[in-house]
Amino acid sequence: MDIDVFVAAHRGEWDRLGALVRRGGRLSGPEADELVVLYQRAATHLSIVRATAPDPALLGRLSTLVARARSAVTGSHGQSWRGIGLFFARELPAALYRARWWWVGAAAVFLVLSGLLAAWVATDPQVQASIAAPEEIKELTAPGGAFESYYSSAPAASFAAQVWTNNAWLAAGCLVLGVLFGIPVVVIIVVNAVNVGVAAGLMAAAGRFDIFLGLISPHGLLELTALFVAAGAGLRLGWTVIDPGRRTRADALARQGRTVAGVALGLVCVLLISGVIEAFVTPSGLPTWARVGIGVAAELLFLGYVFILGRRATLAGHTGDIEAGDSLPMVG
């Protein structure tokens, strides 16, 4: 083998590998993949040189390069926690902030629809009669009835897991089905607005609207906000199908799809918190003001996370695209 020809053919790859290694953990997703590929090639080149042309200078250079690259690749797992932290500090809040008008709009539609329906149900006995028999409504709305007992119908830990799973599936439906032009997302929002509106109206008609608010507010503020965020992200994905902008439709959908994946991961955590509140706080013996205060505090923390941290991350150039973001850890 001609050493000079071999070096000339592969010097560019070695130089590029050395540059990636020197950058350490500040690599994007594609760059991390490139690091792994170039490391594997350099290791192969080292084996070839050892077997066919053991030039001491070249062996020393390649051995050093391969060792440093191996350390970067295998050591990248130790940086995974840093990457996760940067994702939650940069990419996720940026994605939530950039989609804010979509999910604020979804929230507005939900609240107006459920509010109007609640007022209609509460003030029209004929509408109440069309919903259920008087005995069934009384069983639902009476003190200790189905509406109140629902929150203590199972052991707290089991109930939290059940609520978390159900809400996660609901949010996933908004996120995944949004690609169908957003139509299923609208259906999900309307159905849930109807359910909340009917329950609120029946409780108000029974003179127990304060109980309704006291039970739904602790967990419902954060839970519904998570649903609105999922709906907004799904609607934005659906709009990308219709209008990809200046990018090709495939590229635009890929970018928005990666952002939706990041939002899904974040909502899993948000819904876990709301599920714990619903299981342990909502049915607890705490005063109503304390239970509602916990729900309000959780909601304010989330909104602060979006509108303060998210705005800051957006101004810094982060988009929520989990592949384009430089906060991802390298993968070996």
PDB file of C-alpha atoms in Angstrom, residues 92-281:
ATOM      1  CA  LEU A  92     -39.182  22.499  24.997  1.00  0.00           C
ATOM      2  CA  PRO A  93     -40.067  25.981  26.310  1.00  0.00           C
ATOM      3  CA  ALA A  94     -39.197  27.430  22.900  1.00  0.00           C
ATOM      4  CA  ALA A  95     -41.549  24.962  21.189  1.00  0.00           C
ATOM      5  CA  LEU A  96     -44.352  25.783  23.626  1.00  0.00           C
ATOM      6  CA  TYR A  97     -43.814  29.514  23.279  1.00  0.00           C
ATOM      7  CA  ARG A  98     -43.653  29.481  19.482  1.00  0.00           C
ATOM      8  CA  ALA A  99     -46.953  27.561  19.347  1.00  0.00           C
ATOM      9  CA  ARG A 100     -48.622  29.791  21.953  1.00  0.00           C
ATOM     10  CA  TRP A 101     -51.210  31.381  19.672  1.00  0.00           C
ATOM     11  CA  TRP A 102     -52.359  27.981  18.481  1.00  0.00           C
ATOM     12  CA  TRP A 103     -52.993  26.596  21.956  1.00  0.00           C
ATOM     13  CA  VAL A 104     -54.270  29.885  23.402  1.00  0.00           C
ATOM     14  CA  GLY A 105     -56.791  29.861  20.550  1.00  0.00           C
ATOM     15  CA  ALA A 106     -57.751  26.275  21.367  1.00  0.00           C
ATOM     16  CA  ALA A 107     -58.198  27.285  25.014  1.00  0.00           C
ATOM     17  CA  ALA A 108     -60.417  30.208  24.048  1.00  0.00           C
ATOM     18  CA  VAL A 109     -62.674  28.016  21.901  1.00  0.00           C
ATOM     19  CA  PHE A 110     -62.897  25.407  24.663  1.00  0.00           C
ATOM     20  CA  LEU A 111     -63.717  27.897  27.424  1.00  0.00           C
ATOM     21  CA  VAL A 112     -66.298  29.823  25.395  1.00  0.00           C
ATOM     22  CA  LEU A 113     -68.032  26.645  24.214  1.00  0.00           C
ATOM     23  CA  SER A 114     -68.066  24.963  27.628  1.00  0.00           C
ATOM     24  CA  GLY A 115     -69.149  28.211  29.344  1.00  0.00           C
ATOM     25  CA  LEU A 116     -72.078  28.777  26.991  1.00  0.00           C
ATOM     26  CA  LEU A 117     -73.138  25.149  27.262  1.00  0.00           C
ATOM     27  CA  ALA A 118     -72.906  25.239  31.073  1.00  0.00           C
ATOM     28  CA  ALA A 119     -75.099  28.339  31.213  1.00  0.00           C
ATOM     29  CA  TRP A 120     -77.642  26.731  28.884  1.00  0.00           C
ATOM     30  CA  VAL A 121     -77.802  23.492  30.866  1.00  0.00           C
ATOM     31  CA  ALA A 122     -77.987  25.304  34.206  1.00  0.00           C
ATOM     32  CA  THR A 123     -80.927  27.525  33.202  1.00  0.00           C
ATOM     33  CA  ASP A 124     -83.053  25.237  31.050  1.00  0.00           C
ATOM     34  CA  PRO A 125     -84.830  22.318  32.788  1.00  0.00           C
ATOM     35  CA  GLN A 126     -85.791  20.837  29.413  1.00  0.00           C
ATOM     36  CA  VAL A 127     -82.122  20.546  28.441  1.00  0.00           C
ATOM     37  CA  GLN A 128     -81.388  18.890  31.790  1.00  0.00           C
ATOM     38  CA  ALA A 129     -84.198  16.409  31.219  1.00  0.00           C
ATOM     39  CA  SER A 130     -82.794  15.546  27.787  1.00  0.00           C
ATOM     40  CA  ILE A 131     -79.421  14.715  29.313  1.00  0.00           C
ATOM     41  CA  ALA A 132     -80.537  12.237  31.965  1.00  0.00           C
ATOM     42  CA  ALA A 133     -83.418  11.260  34.206  1.00  0.00           C
ATOM     43  CA  PRO A 134     -83.891  13.402  37.347  1.00  0.00           C
ATOM     44  CA  GLU A 135     -82.812  10.492  39.582  1.00  0.00           C
ATOM     45  CA  GLU A 136     -79.603  10.058  37.605  1.00  0.00           C
ATOM     46  CA  ILE A 137     -78.837  13.787  37.749  1.00  0.00           C
ATOM     47  CA  LYS A 138     -79.434  13.783  41.502  1.00  0.00           C
ATOM     48  CA  GLU A 139     -77.139  10.784  41.916  1.00  0.00           C
ATOM     49  CA  LEU A 140     -74.445  12.693  40.026  1.00  0.00           C
ATOM     50  CA  THR A 141     -74.768  16.076  41.725  1.00  0.00           C
ATOM     51  CA  ALA A 142     -75.875  15.277  45.300  1.00  0.00           C
ATOM     52  CA  PRO A 143     -73.432  15.601  48.211  1.00  0.00           C
ATOM     53  CA  GLY A 144     -71.232  12.519  48.107  1.00  0.00           C
ATOM     54  CA  GLY A 145     -72.630  11.705  44.657  1.00  0.00           C
ATOM     55  CA  ALA A 146     -70.855  10.357  41.621  1.00  0.00           C
ATOM     56  CA  PHE A 147     -69.128  13.621  40.755  1.00  0.00           C
ATOM     57  CA  GLU A 148     -67.529  13.970  44.190  1.00  0.00           C
ATOM     58  CA  SER A 149     -66.851  10.288  44.831  1.00  0.00           C
ATOM     59  CA  TYR A 150     -65.101   9.852  41.474  1.00  0.00           C
ATOM     60  CA  TYR A 151     -61.896  11.415  42.805  1.00  0.00           C
ATOM     61  CA  SER A 152     -61.628   8.907  45.640  1.00  0.00           C
ATOM     62  CA  SER A 153     -62.939   5.896  43.721  1.00  0.00           C
ATOM     63  CA  ALA A 154     -59.564   4.124  43.825  1.00  0.00           C
ATOM     64  CA  PRO A 155     -56.378   4.190  45.891  1.00  0.00           C
ATOM     65  CA  ALA A 156     -54.533   7.444  45.218  1.00  0.00           C
ATOM     66  CA  ALA A 157     -51.466   5.921  43.540  1.00  0.00           C
ATOM     67  CA  SER A 158     -53.575   3.700  41.290  1.00  0.00           C
ATOM     68  CA  PHE A 159     -55.936   6.567  40.494  1.00  0.00           C
ATOM     69  CA  ALA A 160     -52.994   8.834  39.581  1.00  0.00           C
ATOM     70  CA  ALA A 161     -51.614   6.221  37.190  1.00  0.00           C
ATOM     71  CA  GLN A 162     -55.034   5.744  35.604  1.00  0.00           C
ATOM     72  CA  VAL A 163     -55.613   9.473  35.162  1.00  0.00           C
ATOM     73  CA  TRP A 164     -52.107   9.981  33.801  1.00  0.00           C
ATOM     74  CA  THR A 165     -52.554   7.202  31.251  1.00  0.00           C
ATOM     75  CA  ASN A 166     -55.967   8.437  30.105  1.00  0.00           C
ATOM     76  CA  ASN A 167     -54.830  12.029  29.732  1.00  0.00           C
ATOM     77  CA  ALA A 168     -51.627  10.972  27.984  1.00  0.00           C
ATOM     78  CA  TRP A 169     -53.666   9.055  25.389  1.00  0.00           C
ATOM     79  CA  LEU A 170     -55.909  12.080  24.923  1.00  0.00           C
ATOM     80  CA  ALA A 171     -52.936  14.394  24.406  1.00  0.00           C
ATOM     81  CA  ALA A 172     -51.288  11.866  22.092  1.00  0.00           C
ATOM     82  CA  GLY A 173     -54.449  11.771  20.003  1.00  0.00           C
ATOM     83  CA  CYS A 174     -54.305  15.548  19.553  1.00  0.00           C
ATOM     84  CA  LEU A 175     -50.622  15.461  18.648  1.00  0.00           C
ATOM     85  CA  VAL A 176     -50.607  12.484  16.290  1.00  0.00           C
ATOM     86  CA  LEU A 177     -53.980  12.989  14.602  1.00  0.00           C
ATOM     87  CA  GLY A 178     -53.239  16.630  13.933  1.00  0.00           C
ATOM     88  CA  VAL A 179     -51.571  15.574  10.706  1.00  0.00           C
ATOM     89  CA  LEU A 180     -55.083  14.830   9.333  1.00  0.00           C
ATOM     90  CA  PHE A 181     -55.551  18.550   8.643  1.00  0.00           C
ATOM     91  CA  GLY A 182     -56.296  19.115  12.345  1.00  0.00           C
ATOM     92  CA  ILE A 183     -59.875  17.868  12.022  1.00  0.00           C
ATOM     93  CA  PRO A 184     -59.655  15.149  14.732  1.00  0.00           C
ATOM     94  CA  VAL A 185     -58.118  17.722  17.091  1.00  0.00           C
ATOM     95  CA  VAL A 186     -61.161  19.976  16.710  1.00  0.00           C
ATOM     96  CA  VAL A 187     -63.418  16.993  17.454  1.00  0.00           C
ATOM     97  CA  ILE A 188     -61.447  16.137  20.612  1.00  0.00           C
ATOM     98  CA  ILE A 189     -61.621  19.725  21.863  1.00  0.00           C
ATOM     99  CA  VAL A 190     -65.363  19.991  21.193  1.00  0.00           C
ATOM    100  CA  VAL A 191     -66.171  16.647  22.868  1.00  0.00           C
ATOM    101  CA  ASN A 192     -64.219  17.562  25.996  1.00  0.00           C
ATOM    102  CA  ALA A 193     -65.733  21.052  26.096  1.00  0.00           C
ATOM    103  CA  VAL A 194     -69.201  19.479  25.960  1.00  0.00           C
ATOM    104  CA  ASN A 195     -68.364  17.080  28.806  1.00  0.00           C
ATOM    105  CA  VAL A 196     -67.055  19.872  31.033  1.00  0.00           C
ATOM    106  CA  GLY A 197     -69.922  22.190  30.122  1.00  0.00           C
ATOM    107  CA  VAL A 198     -72.608  19.606  30.874  1.00  0.00           C
ATOM    108  CA  ALA A 199     -71.059  18.673  34.227  1.00  0.00           C
ATOM    109  CA  ALA A 200     -70.677  22.332  35.207  1.00  0.00           C
ATOM    110  CA  GLY A 201     -74.247  23.119  34.154  1.00  0.00           C
ATOM    111  CA  LEU A 202     -75.757  20.226  36.092  1.00  0.00           C
ATOM    112  CA  MET A 203     -73.792  21.076  39.230  1.00  0.00           C
ATOM    113  CA  ALA A 204     -74.806  24.731  38.901  1.00  0.00           C
ATOM    114  CA  ALA A 205     -78.456  23.773  38.499  1.00  0.00           C
ATOM    115  CA  ALA A 206     -78.171  21.794  41.743  1.00  0.00           C
ATOM    116  CA  GLY A 207     -76.743  24.859  43.506  1.00  0.00           C
ATOM    117  CA  ARG A 208     -73.336  23.228  43.862  1.00  0.00           C
ATOM    118  CA  PHE A 209     -71.258  25.096  41.287  1.00  0.00           C
ATOM    119  CA  ASP A 210     -68.812  26.104  44.031  1.00  0.00           C
ATOM    120  CA  ILE A 211     -68.216  22.421  44.739  1.00  0.00           C
ATOM    121  CA  PHE A 212     -67.612  21.849  41.034  1.00  0.00           C
ATOM    122  CA  LEU A 213     -64.970  24.566  40.922  1.00  0.00           C
ATOM    123  CA  GLY A 214     -63.407  23.394  44.178  1.00  0.00           C
ATOM    124  CA  LEU A 215     -62.998  19.874  42.816  1.00  0.00           C
ATOM    125  CA  ILE A 216     -61.947  20.594  39.244  1.00  0.00           C
ATOM    126  CA  SER A 217     -59.641  23.581  39.783  1.00  0.00           C
ATOM    127  CA  PRO A 218     -56.763  21.923  41.696  1.00  0.00           C
ATOM    128  CA  HIS A 219     -55.854  19.562  38.876  1.00  0.00           C
ATOM    129  CA  GLY A 220     -58.025  20.851  36.035  1.00  0.00           C
ATOM    130  CA  LEU A 221     -56.121  24.079  35.420  1.00  0.00           C
ATOM    131  CA  LEU A 222     -52.892  22.286  34.552  1.00  0.00           C
ATOM    132  CA  GLU A 223     -54.606  19.279  32.991  1.00  0.00           C
ATOM    133  CA  LEU A 224     -56.713  21.357  30.623  1.00  0.00           C
ATOM    134  CA  THR A 225     -53.739  23.553  29.757  1.00  0.00           C
ATOM    135  CA  ALA A 226     -51.823  20.421  28.755  1.00  0.00           C
ATOM    136  CA  LEU A 227     -54.776  19.425  26.551  1.00  0.00           C
ATOM    137  CA  PHE A 228     -54.805  22.892  24.982  1.00  0.00           C
ATOM    138  CA  VAL A 229     -51.063  22.698  24.296  1.00  0.00           C
ATOM    139  CA  ALA A 230     -51.455  19.279  22.679  1.00  0.00           C
ATOM    140  CA  ALA A 231     -54.365  20.578  20.608  1.00  0.00           C
ATOM    141  CA  GLY A 232     -52.407  23.660  19.535  1.00  0.00           C
ATOM    142  CA  ALA A 233     -49.383  21.588  18.521  1.00  0.00           C
ATOM    143  CA  GLY A 234     -51.641  19.181  16.622  1.00  0.00           C
ATOM    144  CA  LEU A 235     -53.421  22.012  14.830  1.00  0.00           C
ATOM    145  CA  ARG A 236     -50.099  23.585  13.892  1.00  0.00           C
ATOM    146  CA  LEU A 237     -48.957  20.239  12.475  1.00  0.00           C
ATOM    147  CA  GLY A 238     -52.193  20.017  10.491  1.00  0.00           C
ATOM    148  CA  TRP A 239     -51.698  23.512   9.126  1.00  0.00           C
ATOM    149  CA  THR A 240     -48.174  22.553   8.061  1.00  0.00           C
ATOM    150  CA  VAL A 241     -49.736  19.893   5.833  1.00  0.00           C
ATOM    151  CA  ILE A 242     -51.882  22.595   4.207  1.00  0.00           C
ATOM    152  CA  ASP A 243     -49.278  25.362   4.073  1.00  0.00           C
ATOM    153  CA  PRO A 244     -45.633  24.239   4.455  1.00  0.00           C
ATOM    154  CA  GLY A 245     -44.366  27.760   3.820  1.00  0.00           C
ATOM    155  CA  ARG A 246     -41.100  28.221   1.942  1.00  0.00           C
ATOM    156  CA  ARG A 247     -39.887  24.697   2.678  1.00  0.00           C
ATOM    157  CA  THR A 248     -40.902  21.556   0.870  1.00  0.00           C
ATOM    158  CA  ARG A 249     -43.854  19.836   2.474  1.00  0.00           C
ATOM    159  CA  ALA A 250     -41.691  16.853   3.470  1.00  0.00           C
ATOM    160  CA  ASP A 251     -39.062  19.043   5.133  1.00  0.00           C
ATOM    161  CA  ALA A 252     -41.660  21.214   6.891  1.00  0.00           C
ATOM    162  CA  LEU A 253     -43.517  18.160   8.203  1.00  0.00           C
ATOM    163  CA  ALA A 254     -40.268  16.562   9.368  1.00  0.00           C
ATOM    164  CA  ARG A 255     -39.308  19.683  11.311  1.00  0.00           C
ATOM    165  CA  GLN A 256     -42.733  20.163  12.824  1.00  0.00           C
ATOM    166  CA  GLY A 257     -42.988  16.447  13.563  1.00  0.00           C
ATOM    167  CA  ARG A 258     -39.744  16.565  15.565  1.00  0.00           C
ATOM    168  CA  THR A 259     -41.069  19.571  17.470  1.00  0.00           C
ATOM    169  CA  VAL A 260     -44.310  17.727  18.214  1.00  0.00           C
ATOM    170  CA  ALA A 261     -42.267  14.780  19.527  1.00  0.00           C
ATOM    171  CA  GLY A 262     -40.509  17.111  21.940  1.00  0.00           C
ATOM    172  CA  VAL A 263     -43.815  18.633  23.051  1.00  0.00           C
ATOM    173  CA  ALA A 264     -45.179  15.121  23.652  1.00  0.00           C
ATOM    174  CA  LEU A 265     -42.264  14.339  25.963  1.00  0.00           C
ATOM    175  CA  GLY A 266     -42.854  17.549  27.893  1.00  0.00           C
ATOM    176  CA  LEU A 267     -46.586  16.934  28.226  1.00  0.00           C
ATOM    177  CA  VAL A 268     -45.943  13.503  29.704  1.00  0.00           C
ATOM    178  CA  CYS A 269     -44.252  15.281  32.611  1.00  0.00           C
ATOM    179  CA  VAL A 270     -46.946  17.966  32.878  1.00  0.00           C
ATOM    180  CA  LEU A 271     -49.736  15.383  32.908  1.00  0.00           C
ATOM    181  CA  LEU A 272     -47.891  13.345  35.515  1.00  0.00           C
ATOM    182  CA  ILE A 273     -47.928  16.387  37.819  1.00  0.00           C
ATOM    183  CA  SER A 274     -51.629  17.074  37.182  1.00  0.00           C
ATOM    184  CA  GLY A 275     -52.411  13.377  37.765  1.00  0.00           C
ATOM    185  CA  VAL A 276     -50.635  13.424  41.116  1.00  0.00           C
ATOM    186  CA  ILE A 277     -52.565  16.556  42.108  1.00  0.00           C
ATOM    187  CA  GLU A 278     -55.856  14.973  41.034  1.00  0.00           C
ATOM    188  CA  ALA A 279     -55.179  11.816  43.018  1.00  0.00           C
ATOM    189  CA  PHE A 280     -53.645  13.250  46.184  1.00  0.00           C
ATOM    190  CA  VAL A 281     -54.812  16.885  46.438  1.00  0.00           C
TER     191      VAL A 281
END
